[in-house]
Amino acid sequence: MSHRKFEAPRHGSLGFLPRKRAARERGRVKAFPKDDKTKPCHLTAFMGYKAGHTHIVRELEKPGSKMHKREIVEAVTVLETAPMVVVGVVGYVETPRGLRTLTSVWAGNLNDEVRRVFYKKWYASKKKAFTVYAKRYATEAGQKETKAELEKIKKYATVVRVIAHTQMSKVRIGSQKKAHLMEIQVNGGDTKAKVDFAVNLFEKQVPVTNVFAEGEFCDVIGVTKGHGFKGVISRWGVRHLPRKTHRGARKVACIGAWHPSRVSWAVPRAGQKGFHHRTETNKKIYKIGKSSRVEKGNMKTEFDLTVKDITPMGGFPHYGTVTEDFVIIKGSVMGPRRRVITLRKPPLHSHLQGCPRTGLPQVRRHLLQARPRPLPDLRGEGQVQWSHEEEGVNPLSSGGFLCARSCCLAIAYPLTKKKKKKKKKIAVSDSQGTREL
């Protein structure tokens, strides 16, 4: 045998064990930001749906670098964030073993979107959830009970969270009608102010601009794309054995010593790949756009005054049209399209938390959008990128216009016929006379 290198880094990280399927499709917030009572009351999380990827062209603000004030292209992710509806409030008490639920208070009227959450088969049920509670809530006795529960939260609770859900009727992704429900912690102010803040939001729509702002950082929580049961080559990335290996080559050569007579937990084994719960921290929010019903041309920026929407011609692949508020986040986001994504304010120990909004580098220029495919121009003047280009309007004054296809940068120039070069005629004289070649 040839020389064997005995020291080698292991294949695959052990920091994400166990690699098993997530319990739920929605990303769970395991730790909310630390509370600061000196600030006004505010929500600390929000939910949206992944629409797709694109990229932007922006001016880099990095003094001292050779790329300062130059244009760069960065990949971004588009999340559709329709307003969420607050339907309840929960109070928690701190104990030596963690938080304990004190009591919960729900709003008087709940939408069918959120009532579907409490049923496995909505179509076969009697749809009686919260009907008795709503009747009781409307009476004087019910109002007294509700007020007593709220006073109990104000007196004893240390942590206050609201119960909010998404609006599937506005997002319209596929045939799903059941909303996603989650608890969002209220930070800032004392307990009394938090409860009043939460009750004031009952049955109201909360837009994403009430939680986040452009230029801020956020944490992204979700479930990755599932790939099913995979072997060690795909799941852990171990080396493929030689072709002549006995009993298969896509395996681990040695799974351990004779003793101890068991397989170590650190040895790569076949199993579930993907559909794992993951949290990515400090993702930059480049832009928060308004709904296309409210503002036409919601992708217009300071340097790109072209009137266009975030949705490409033909819609985002496997998603459709983005009609509600949206958030553009730098980089990638886990999960496939239509996957629900939880956005959380970063914790106070983050090194980016103290940065003022105005001091952060801002996006200076948006020129590109994602295109599922380049659409041909019947007039033969190039590929159609936006709808206004069919009318002869070109966003760039140069010979061509920028065209994005599946998050790739390309330049499409007008199709022109090449002029044939005329051959120079040479006079040749010989015994037969003078002639031109």
PDB file of N, CA and C in Angstrom, residues 192-278:
ATOM      1  N   LYS A 192     -47.459  46.275  33.213  1.00  0.00           N
ATOM      2  CA  LYS A 192     -48.765  46.905  32.956  1.00  0.00           C
ATOM      3  C   LYS A 192     -48.815  47.507  31.558  1.00  0.00           C
ATOM      4  N   ALA A 193     -47.726  48.180  31.167  1.00  0.00           N
ATOM      5  CA  ALA A 193     -47.692  48.785  29.834  1.00  0.00           C
ATOM      6  C   ALA A 193     -47.694  47.710  28.746  1.00  0.00           C
ATOM      7  N   LYS A 194     -47.047  46.579  29.015  1.00  0.00           N
ATOM      8  CA  LYS A 194     -47.013  45.499  28.026  1.00  0.00           C
ATOM      9  C   LYS A 194     -48.401  44.899  27.807  1.00  0.00           C
ATOM     10  N   VAL A 195     -49.125  44.687  28.897  1.00  0.00           N
ATOM     11  CA  VAL A 195     -50.471  44.118  28.770  1.00  0.00           C
ATOM     12  C   VAL A 195     -51.395  45.077  28.035  1.00  0.00           C
ATOM     13  N   ASP A 196     -51.331  46.357  28.385  1.00  0.00           N
ATOM     14  CA  ASP A 196     -52.153  47.351  27.684  1.00  0.00           C
ATOM     15  C   ASP A 196     -51.795  47.421  26.201  1.00  0.00           C
ATOM     16  N   PHE A 197     -50.503  47.318  25.911  1.00  0.00           N
ATOM     17  CA  PHE A 197     -50.043  47.338  24.524  1.00  0.00           C
ATOM     18  C   PHE A 197     -50.592  46.134  23.754  1.00  0.00           C
ATOM     19  N   ALA A 198     -50.579  44.958  24.400  1.00  0.00           N
ATOM     20  CA  ALA A 198     -51.066  43.742  23.746  1.00  0.00           C
ATOM     21  C   ALA A 198     -52.574  43.780  23.544  1.00  0.00           C
ATOM     22  N   VAL A 199     -53.330  44.218  24.561  1.00  0.00           N
ATOM     23  CA  VAL A 199     -54.789  44.255  24.451  1.00  0.00           C
ATOM     24  C   VAL A 199     -55.219  45.266  23.389  1.00  0.00           C
ATOM     25  N   ASN A 200     -54.465  46.336  23.245  1.00  0.00           N
ATOM     26  CA  ASN A 200     -54.791  47.349  22.246  1.00  0.00           C
ATOM     27  C   ASN A 200     -54.640  46.817  20.817  1.00  0.00           C
ATOM     28  N   LEU A 201     -53.851  45.730  20.658  1.00  0.00           N
ATOM     29  CA  LEU A 201     -53.648  45.152  19.330  1.00  0.00           C
ATOM     30  C   LEU A 201     -54.637  44.042  18.999  1.00  0.00           C
ATOM     31  N   PHE A 202     -55.557  43.712  19.916  1.00  0.00           N
ATOM     32  CA  PHE A 202     -56.489  42.615  19.676  1.00  0.00           C
ATOM     33  C   PHE A 202     -57.284  42.847  18.392  1.00  0.00           C
ATOM     34  N   GLU A 203     -57.317  41.809  17.538  1.00  0.00           N
ATOM     35  CA  GLU A 203     -58.080  41.794  16.290  1.00  0.00           C
ATOM     36  C   GLU A 203     -57.628  42.870  15.301  1.00  0.00           C
ATOM     37  N   LYS A 204     -56.402  43.359  15.475  1.00  0.00           N
ATOM     38  CA  LYS A 204     -55.859  44.373  14.566  1.00  0.00           C
ATOM     39  C   LYS A 204     -54.732  43.769  13.741  1.00  0.00           C
ATOM     40  N   GLN A 205     -54.520  44.342  12.568  1.00  0.00           N
ATOM     41  CA  GLN A 205     -53.447  43.903  11.695  1.00  0.00           C
ATOM     42  C   GLN A 205     -52.167  44.656  12.040  1.00  0.00           C
ATOM     43  N   VAL A 206     -51.084  43.898  12.191  1.00  0.00           N
ATOM     44  CA  VAL A 206     -49.780  44.474  12.525  1.00  0.00           C
ATOM     45  C   VAL A 206     -48.871  44.321  11.308  1.00  0.00           C
ATOM     46  N   PRO A 207     -48.484  45.410  10.633  1.00  0.00           N
ATOM     47  CA  PRO A 207     -47.585  45.282   9.474  1.00  0.00           C
ATOM     48  C   PRO A 207     -46.157  45.029   9.917  1.00  0.00           C
ATOM     49  N   VAL A 208     -45.342  44.598   8.972  1.00  0.00           N
ATOM     50  CA  VAL A 208     -43.954  44.282   9.285  1.00  0.00           C
ATOM     51  C   VAL A 208     -43.155  45.532   9.622  1.00  0.00           C
ATOM     52  N   THR A 209     -43.602  46.703   9.145  1.00  0.00           N
ATOM     53  CA  THR A 209     -42.891  47.939   9.447  1.00  0.00           C
ATOM     54  C   THR A 209     -42.994  48.328  10.913  1.00  0.00           C
ATOM     55  N   ASN A 210     -43.960  47.753  11.651  1.00  0.00           N
ATOM     56  CA  ASN A 210     -44.057  48.015  13.082  1.00  0.00           C
ATOM     57  C   ASN A 210     -43.043  47.216  13.884  1.00  0.00           C
ATOM     58  N   VAL A 211     -42.391  46.245  13.254  1.00  0.00           N
ATOM     59  CA  VAL A 211     -41.440  45.390  13.967  1.00  0.00           C
ATOM     60  C   VAL A 211     -40.015  45.631  13.485  1.00  0.00           C
ATOM     61  N   PHE A 212     -39.834  45.737  12.162  1.00  0.00           N
ATOM     62  CA  PHE A 212     -38.496  45.908  11.586  1.00  0.00           C
ATOM     63  C   PHE A 212     -38.447  47.177  10.748  1.00  0.00           C
ATOM     64  N   ALA A 213     -37.225  47.600  10.440  1.00  0.00           N
ATOM     65  CA  ALA A 213     -37.003  48.766   9.595  1.00  0.00           C
ATOM     66  C   ALA A 213     -35.864  48.461   8.630  1.00  0.00           C
ATOM     67  N   GLU A 214     -35.794  49.223   7.559  1.00  0.00           N
ATOM     68  CA  GLU A 214     -34.728  49.030   6.578  1.00  0.00           C
ATOM     69  C   GLU A 214     -33.377  49.334   7.213  1.00  0.00           C
ATOM     70  N   GLY A 215     -32.386  48.518   6.902  1.00  0.00           N
ATOM     71  CA  GLY A 215     -31.046  48.686   7.447  1.00  0.00           C
ATOM     72  C   GLY A 215     -30.798  47.933   8.732  1.00  0.00           C
ATOM     73  N   GLU A 216     -31.831  47.374   9.340  1.00  0.00           N
ATOM     74  CA  GLU A 216     -31.650  46.611  10.574  1.00  0.00           C
ATOM     75  C   GLU A 216     -31.147  45.203  10.268  1.00  0.00           C
ATOM     76  N   PHE A 217     -30.715  44.536  11.336  1.00  0.00           N
ATOM     77  CA  PHE A 217     -30.337  43.132  11.242  1.00  0.00           C
ATOM     78  C   PHE A 217     -31.408  42.288  11.919  1.00  0.00           C
ATOM     79  N   CYS A 218     -31.584  41.066  11.431  1.00  0.00           N
ATOM     80  CA  CYS A 218     -32.566  40.168  12.011  1.00  0.00           C
ATOM     81  C   CYS A 218     -32.030  38.748  11.971  1.00  0.00           C
ATOM     82  N   ASP A 219     -32.606  37.899  12.794  1.00  0.00           N
ATOM     83  CA  ASP A 219     -32.299  36.471  12.778  1.00  0.00           C
ATOM     84  C   ASP A 219     -33.389  35.745  12.008  1.00  0.00           C
ATOM     85  N   VAL A 220     -33.006  34.785  11.185  1.00  0.00           N
ATOM     86  CA  VAL A 220     -33.930  34.032  10.357  1.00  0.00           C
ATOM     87  C   VAL A 220     -34.028  32.612  10.905  1.00  0.00           C
ATOM     88  N   ILE A 221     -35.255  32.168  11.209  1.00  0.00           N
ATOM     89  CA  ILE A 221     -35.485  30.851  11.793  1.00  0.00           C
ATOM     90  C   ILE A 221     -36.447  30.089  10.888  1.00  0.00           C
ATOM     91  N   GLY A 222     -36.083  28.866  10.552  1.00  0.00           N
ATOM     92  CA  GLY A 222     -36.945  28.073   9.676  1.00  0.00           C
ATOM     93  C   GLY A 222     -36.470  26.640   9.598  1.00  0.00           C
ATOM     94  N   VAL A 223     -37.093  25.900   8.680  1.00  0.00           N
ATOM     95  CA  VAL A 223     -36.782  24.488   8.462  1.00  0.00           C
ATOM     96  C   VAL A 223     -36.218  24.341   7.061  1.00  0.00           C
ATOM     97  N   THR A 224     -35.111  23.612   6.935  1.00  0.00           N
ATOM     98  CA  THR A 224     -34.434  23.480   5.661  1.00  0.00           C
ATOM     99  C   THR A 224     -35.229  22.588   4.703  1.00  0.00           C
ATOM    100  N   LYS A 225     -34.788  22.557   3.473  1.00  0.00           N
ATOM    101  CA  LYS A 225     -35.426  21.735   2.447  1.00  0.00           C
ATOM    102  C   LYS A 225     -35.150  20.254   2.723  1.00  0.00           C
ATOM    103  N   GLY A 226     -36.173  19.442   2.697  1.00  0.00           N
ATOM    104  CA  GLY A 226     -36.019  18.027   2.992  1.00  0.00           C
ATOM    105  C   GLY A 226     -35.534  17.221   1.796  1.00  0.00           C
ATOM    106  N   HIS A 227     -34.687  16.211   2.073  1.00  0.00           N
ATOM    107  CA  HIS A 227     -34.156  15.346   1.023  1.00  0.00           C
ATOM    108  C   HIS A 227     -34.396  13.867   1.315  1.00  0.00           C
ATOM    109  N   GLY A 228     -35.100  13.546   2.403  1.00  0.00           N
ATOM    110  CA  GLY A 228     -35.432  12.161   2.689  1.00  0.00           C
ATOM    111  C   GLY A 228     -34.296  11.380   3.315  1.00  0.00           C
ATOM    112  N   PHE A 229     -34.355  10.054   3.204  1.00  0.00           N
ATOM    113  CA  PHE A 229     -33.352   9.152   3.768  1.00  0.00           C
ATOM    114  C   PHE A 229     -32.173   9.058   2.805  1.00  0.00           C
ATOM    115  N   LYS A 230     -30.980   9.399   3.295  1.00  0.00           N
ATOM    116  CA  LYS A 230     -29.786   9.413   2.446  1.00  0.00           C
ATOM    117  C   LYS A 230     -28.670   8.601   3.097  1.00  0.00           C
ATOM    118  N   GLY A 231     -27.723   8.169   2.256  1.00  0.00           N
ATOM    119  CA  GLY A 231     -26.571   7.428   2.739  1.00  0.00           C
ATOM    120  C   GLY A 231     -25.478   8.342   3.249  1.00  0.00           C
ATOM    121  N   VAL A 232     -24.356   7.755   3.650  1.00  0.00           N
ATOM    122  CA  VAL A 232     -23.290   8.534   4.282  1.00  0.00           C
ATOM    123  C   VAL A 232     -22.576   9.431   3.286  1.00  0.00           C
ATOM    124  N   ILE A 233     -22.551   9.069   2.008  1.00  0.00           N
ATOM    125  CA  ILE A 233     -21.872   9.899   1.014  1.00  0.00           C
ATOM    126  C   ILE A 233     -22.580  11.240   0.888  1.00  0.00           C
ATOM    127  N   SER A 234     -23.905  11.201   0.758  1.00  0.00           N
ATOM    128  CA  SER A 234     -24.692  12.425   0.592  1.00  0.00           C
ATOM    129  C   SER A 234     -24.919  13.141   1.918  1.00  0.00           C
ATOM    130  N   ARG A 235     -25.137  12.386   3.008  1.00  0.00           N
ATOM    131  CA  ARG A 235     -25.512  12.988   4.288  1.00  0.00           C
ATOM    132  C   ARG A 235     -24.324  13.588   5.025  1.00  0.00           C
ATOM    133  N   TRP A 236     -23.168  12.916   4.957  1.00  0.00           N
ATOM    134  CA  TRP A 236     -21.994  13.367   5.708  1.00  0.00           C
ATOM    135  C   TRP A 236     -20.844  13.803   4.828  1.00  0.00           C
ATOM    136  N   GLY A 237     -20.859  13.417   3.546  1.00  0.00           N
ATOM    137  CA  GLY A 237     -19.779  13.807   2.649  1.00  0.00           C
ATOM    138  C   GLY A 237     -18.498  13.018   2.836  1.00  0.00           C
ATOM    139  N   VAL A 238     -18.604  11.753   3.230  1.00  0.00           N
ATOM    140  CA  VAL A 238     -17.400  10.944   3.409  1.00  0.00           C
ATOM    141  C   VAL A 238     -16.852  10.528   2.041  1.00  0.00           C
ATOM    142  N   ARG A 239     -15.627  10.011   2.051  1.00  0.00           N
ATOM    143  CA  ARG A 239     -14.950   9.669   0.802  1.00  0.00           C
ATOM    144  C   ARG A 239     -15.569   8.421   0.163  1.00  0.00           C
ATOM    145  N   HIS A 240     -15.693   8.475  -1.148  1.00  0.00           N
ATOM    146  CA  HIS A 240     -16.167   7.324  -1.911  1.00  0.00           C
ATOM    147  C   HIS A 240     -15.049   6.294  -1.981  1.00  0.00           C
ATOM    148  N   LEU A 241     -15.336   5.044  -1.620  1.00  0.00           N
ATOM    149  CA  LEU A 241     -14.320   3.993  -1.608  1.00  0.00           C
ATOM    150  C   LEU A 241     -13.951   3.583  -3.032  1.00  0.00           C
ATOM    151  N   PRO A 242     -12.822   2.915  -3.205  1.00  0.00           N
ATOM    152  CA  PRO A 242     -12.409   2.484  -4.544  1.00  0.00           C
ATOM    153  C   PRO A 242     -13.447   1.581  -5.209  1.00  0.00           C
ATOM    154  N   ARG A 243     -13.362   1.487  -6.511  1.00  0.00           N
ATOM    155  CA  ARG A 243     -14.364   0.763  -7.281  1.00  0.00           C
ATOM    156  C   ARG A 243     -14.440  -0.708  -6.903  1.00  0.00           C
ATOM    157  N   LYS A 244     -13.302  -1.344  -6.608  1.00  0.00           N
ATOM    158  CA  LYS A 244     -13.252  -2.786  -6.371  1.00  0.00           C
ATOM    159  C   LYS A 244     -13.558  -3.160  -4.922  1.00  0.00           C
ATOM    160  N   THR A 245     -14.038  -2.178  -4.123  1.00  0.00           N
ATOM    161  CA  THR A 245     -14.329  -2.469  -2.724  1.00  0.00           C
ATOM    162  C   THR A 245     -15.435  -3.513  -2.606  1.00  0.00           C
ATOM    163  N   HIS A 246     -15.230  -4.476  -1.677  1.00  0.00           N
ATOM    164  CA  HIS A 246     -16.209  -5.549  -1.487  1.00  0.00           C
ATOM    165  C   HIS A 246     -17.456  -5.020  -0.786  1.00  0.00           C
ATOM    166  N   ARG A 247     -18.631  -5.420  -1.235  1.00  0.00           N
ATOM    167  CA  ARG A 247     -19.923  -5.092  -0.629  1.00  0.00           C
ATOM    168  C   ARG A 247     -20.223  -3.580  -0.642  1.00  0.00           C
ATOM    169  N   GLY A 248     -19.926  -2.942  -1.718  1.00  0.00           N
ATOM    170  CA  GLY A 248     -20.341  -1.549  -1.879  1.00  0.00           C
ATOM    171  C   GLY A 248     -19.232  -0.554  -1.648  1.00  0.00           C
ATOM    172  N   ALA A 249     -19.320   0.557  -2.368  1.00  0.00           N
ATOM    173  CA  ALA A 249     -18.306   1.602  -2.267  1.00  0.00           C
ATOM    174  C   ALA A 249     -18.825   2.867  -1.590  1.00  0.00           C
ATOM    175  N   ARG A 250     -20.143   3.050  -1.520  1.00  0.00           N
ATOM    176  CA  ARG A 250     -20.702   4.268  -0.901  1.00  0.00           C
ATOM    177  C   ARG A 250     -20.968   4.012   0.590  1.00  0.00           C
ATOM    178  N   LYS A 251     -19.895   3.686   1.306  1.00  0.00           N
ATOM    179  CA  LYS A 251     -20.006   3.340   2.722  1.00  0.00           C
ATOM    180  C   LYS A 251     -18.838   3.923   3.500  1.00  0.00           C
ATOM    181  N   VAL A 252     -18.919   3.809   4.833  1.00  0.00           N
ATOM    182  CA  VAL A 252     -17.799   4.131   5.710  1.00  0.00           C
ATOM    183  C   VAL A 252     -16.936   2.879   5.808  1.00  0.00           C
ATOM    184  N   ALA A 253     -15.625   3.023   5.590  1.00  0.00           N
ATOM    185  CA  ALA A 253     -14.747   1.856   5.542  1.00  0.00           C
ATOM    186  C   ALA A 253     -14.679   1.148   6.888  1.00  0.00           C
ATOM    187  N   CYS A 254     -14.532   1.903   7.953  1.00  0.00           N
ATOM    188  CA  CYS A 254     -14.430   1.314   9.289  1.00  0.00           C
ATOM    189  C   CYS A 254     -15.328   2.102  10.234  1.00  0.00           C
ATOM    190  N   ILE A 255     -16.259   1.418  10.876  1.00  0.00           N
ATOM    191  CA  ILE A 255     -17.188   2.104  11.778  1.00  0.00           C
ATOM    192  C   ILE A 255     -16.753   2.006  13.233  1.00  0.00           C
ATOM    193  N   GLY A 256     -15.514   1.523  13.493  1.00  0.00           N
ATOM    194  CA  GLY A 256     -14.986   1.514  14.858  1.00  0.00           C
ATOM    195  C   GLY A 256     -14.187   0.259  15.160  1.00  0.00           C
ATOM    196  N   ALA A 257     -13.573   0.265  16.335  1.00  0.00           N
ATOM    197  CA  ALA A 257     -12.752  -0.858  16.779  1.00  0.00           C
ATOM    198  C   ALA A 257     -13.633  -2.000  17.286  1.00  0.00           C
ATOM    199  N   TRP A 258     -12.973  -3.120  17.559  1.00  0.00           N
ATOM    200  CA  TRP A 258     -13.684  -4.291  18.070  1.00  0.00           C
ATOM    201  C   TRP A 258     -14.282  -3.980  19.443  1.00  0.00           C
ATOM    202  N   HIS A 259     -13.474  -3.334  20.280  1.00  0.00           N
ATOM    203  CA  HIS A 259     -13.945  -2.913  21.600  1.00  0.00           C
ATOM    204  C   HIS A 259     -13.680  -1.422  21.766  1.00  0.00           C
ATOM    205  N   PRO A 260     -14.600  -0.668  22.314  1.00  0.00           N
ATOM    206  CA  PRO A 260     -15.892  -1.098  22.859  1.00  0.00           C
ATOM    207  C   PRO A 260     -16.834  -1.604  21.756  1.00  0.00           C
ATOM    208  N   SER A 261     -17.599  -2.615  22.070  1.00  0.00           N
ATOM    209  CA  SER A 261     -18.393  -3.323  21.070  1.00  0.00           C
ATOM    210  C   SER A 261     -19.697  -2.597  20.773  1.00  0.00           C
ATOM    211  N   ARG A 262     -19.567  -1.394  20.330  1.00  0.00           N
ATOM    212  CA  ARG A 262     -20.725  -0.600  19.922  1.00  0.00           C
ATOM    213  C   ARG A 262     -20.234   0.508  18.980  1.00  0.00           C
ATOM    214  N   VAL A 263     -21.137   1.049  18.202  1.00  0.00           N
ATOM    215  CA  VAL A 263     -20.795   2.090  17.234  1.00  0.00           C
ATOM    216  C   VAL A 263     -20.861   3.443  17.928  1.00  0.00           C
ATOM    217  N   SER A 264     -19.808   4.220  17.808  1.00  0.00           N
ATOM    218  CA  SER A 264     -19.760   5.540  18.437  1.00  0.00           C
ATOM    219  C   SER A 264     -20.767   6.493  17.800  1.00  0.00           C
ATOM    220  N   TRP A 265     -21.206   7.449  18.566  1.00  0.00           N
ATOM    221  CA  TRP A 265     -22.176   8.425  18.075  1.00  0.00           C
ATOM    222  C   TRP A 265     -21.558   9.344  17.024  1.00  0.00           C
ATOM    223  N   ALA A 266     -20.217   9.432  16.982  1.00  0.00           N
ATOM    224  CA  ALA A 266     -19.547  10.333  16.051  1.00  0.00           C
ATOM    225  C   ALA A 266     -19.293   9.695  14.695  1.00  0.00           C
ATOM    226  N   VAL A 267     -19.616   8.403  14.530  1.00  0.00           N
ATOM    227  CA  VAL A 267     -19.393   7.724  13.249  1.00  0.00           C
ATOM    228  C   VAL A 267     -20.532   8.074  12.291  1.00  0.00           C
ATOM    229  N   PRO A 268     -20.223   8.506  11.073  1.00  0.00           N
ATOM    230  CA  PRO A 268     -21.296   8.818  10.104  1.00  0.00           C
ATOM    231  C   PRO A 268     -22.155   7.601   9.800  1.00  0.00           C
ATOM    232  N   ARG A 269     -23.458   7.797   9.835  1.00  0.00           N
ATOM    233  CA  ARG A 269     -24.408   6.729   9.525  1.00  0.00           C
ATOM    234  C   ARG A 269     -25.475   7.278   8.574  1.00  0.00           C
ATOM    235  N   ALA A 270     -26.139   6.386   7.878  1.00  0.00           N
ATOM    236  CA  ALA A 270     -27.214   6.796   6.973  1.00  0.00           C
ATOM    237  C   ALA A 270     -28.434   7.233   7.782  1.00  0.00           C
ATOM    238  N   GLY A 271     -29.234   8.117   7.211  1.00  0.00           N
ATOM    239  CA  GLY A 271     -30.431   8.592   7.901  1.00  0.00           C
ATOM    240  C   GLY A 271     -31.031   9.795   7.215  1.00  0.00           C
ATOM    241  N   GLN A 272     -31.775  10.568   7.975  1.00  0.00           N
ATOM    242  CA  GLN A 272     -32.504  11.718   7.450  1.00  0.00           C
ATOM    243  C   GLN A 272     -31.547  12.835   7.037  1.00  0.00           C
ATOM    244  N   LYS A 273     -31.781  13.397   5.854  1.00  0.00           N
ATOM    245  CA  LYS A 273     -31.044  14.563   5.386  1.00  0.00           C
ATOM    246  C   LYS A 273     -32.036  15.658   5.036  1.00  0.00           C
ATOM    247  N   GLY A 274     -31.854  16.825   5.604  1.00  0.00           N
ATOM    248  CA  GLY A 274     -32.742  17.940   5.340  1.00  0.00           C
ATOM    249  C   GLY A 274     -33.958  17.939   6.240  1.00  0.00           C
ATOM    250  N   PHE A 275     -34.790  18.966   6.107  1.00  0.00           N
ATOM    251  CA  PHE A 275     -35.946  19.227   6.967  1.00  0.00           C
ATOM    252  C   PHE A 275     -35.497  19.345   8.421  1.00  0.00           C
ATOM    253  N   HIS A 276     -34.382  20.075   8.611  1.00  0.00           N
ATOM    254  CA  HIS A 276     -33.851  20.318   9.938  1.00  0.00           C
ATOM    255  C   HIS A 276     -34.183  21.742  10.372  1.00  0.00           C
ATOM    256  N   HIS A 277     -34.363  21.941  11.662  1.00  0.00           N
ATOM    257  CA  HIS A 277     -34.626  23.269  12.222  1.00  0.00           C
ATOM    258  C   HIS A 277     -33.307  24.022  12.339  1.00  0.00           C
ATOM    259  N   ARG A 278     -33.250  25.215  11.733  1.00  0.00           N
ATOM    260  CA  ARG A 278     -32.011  25.990  11.733  1.00  0.00           C
ATOM    261  C   ARG A 278     -32.297  27.464  12.044  1.00  0.00           C
TER     262      ARG A 278
END
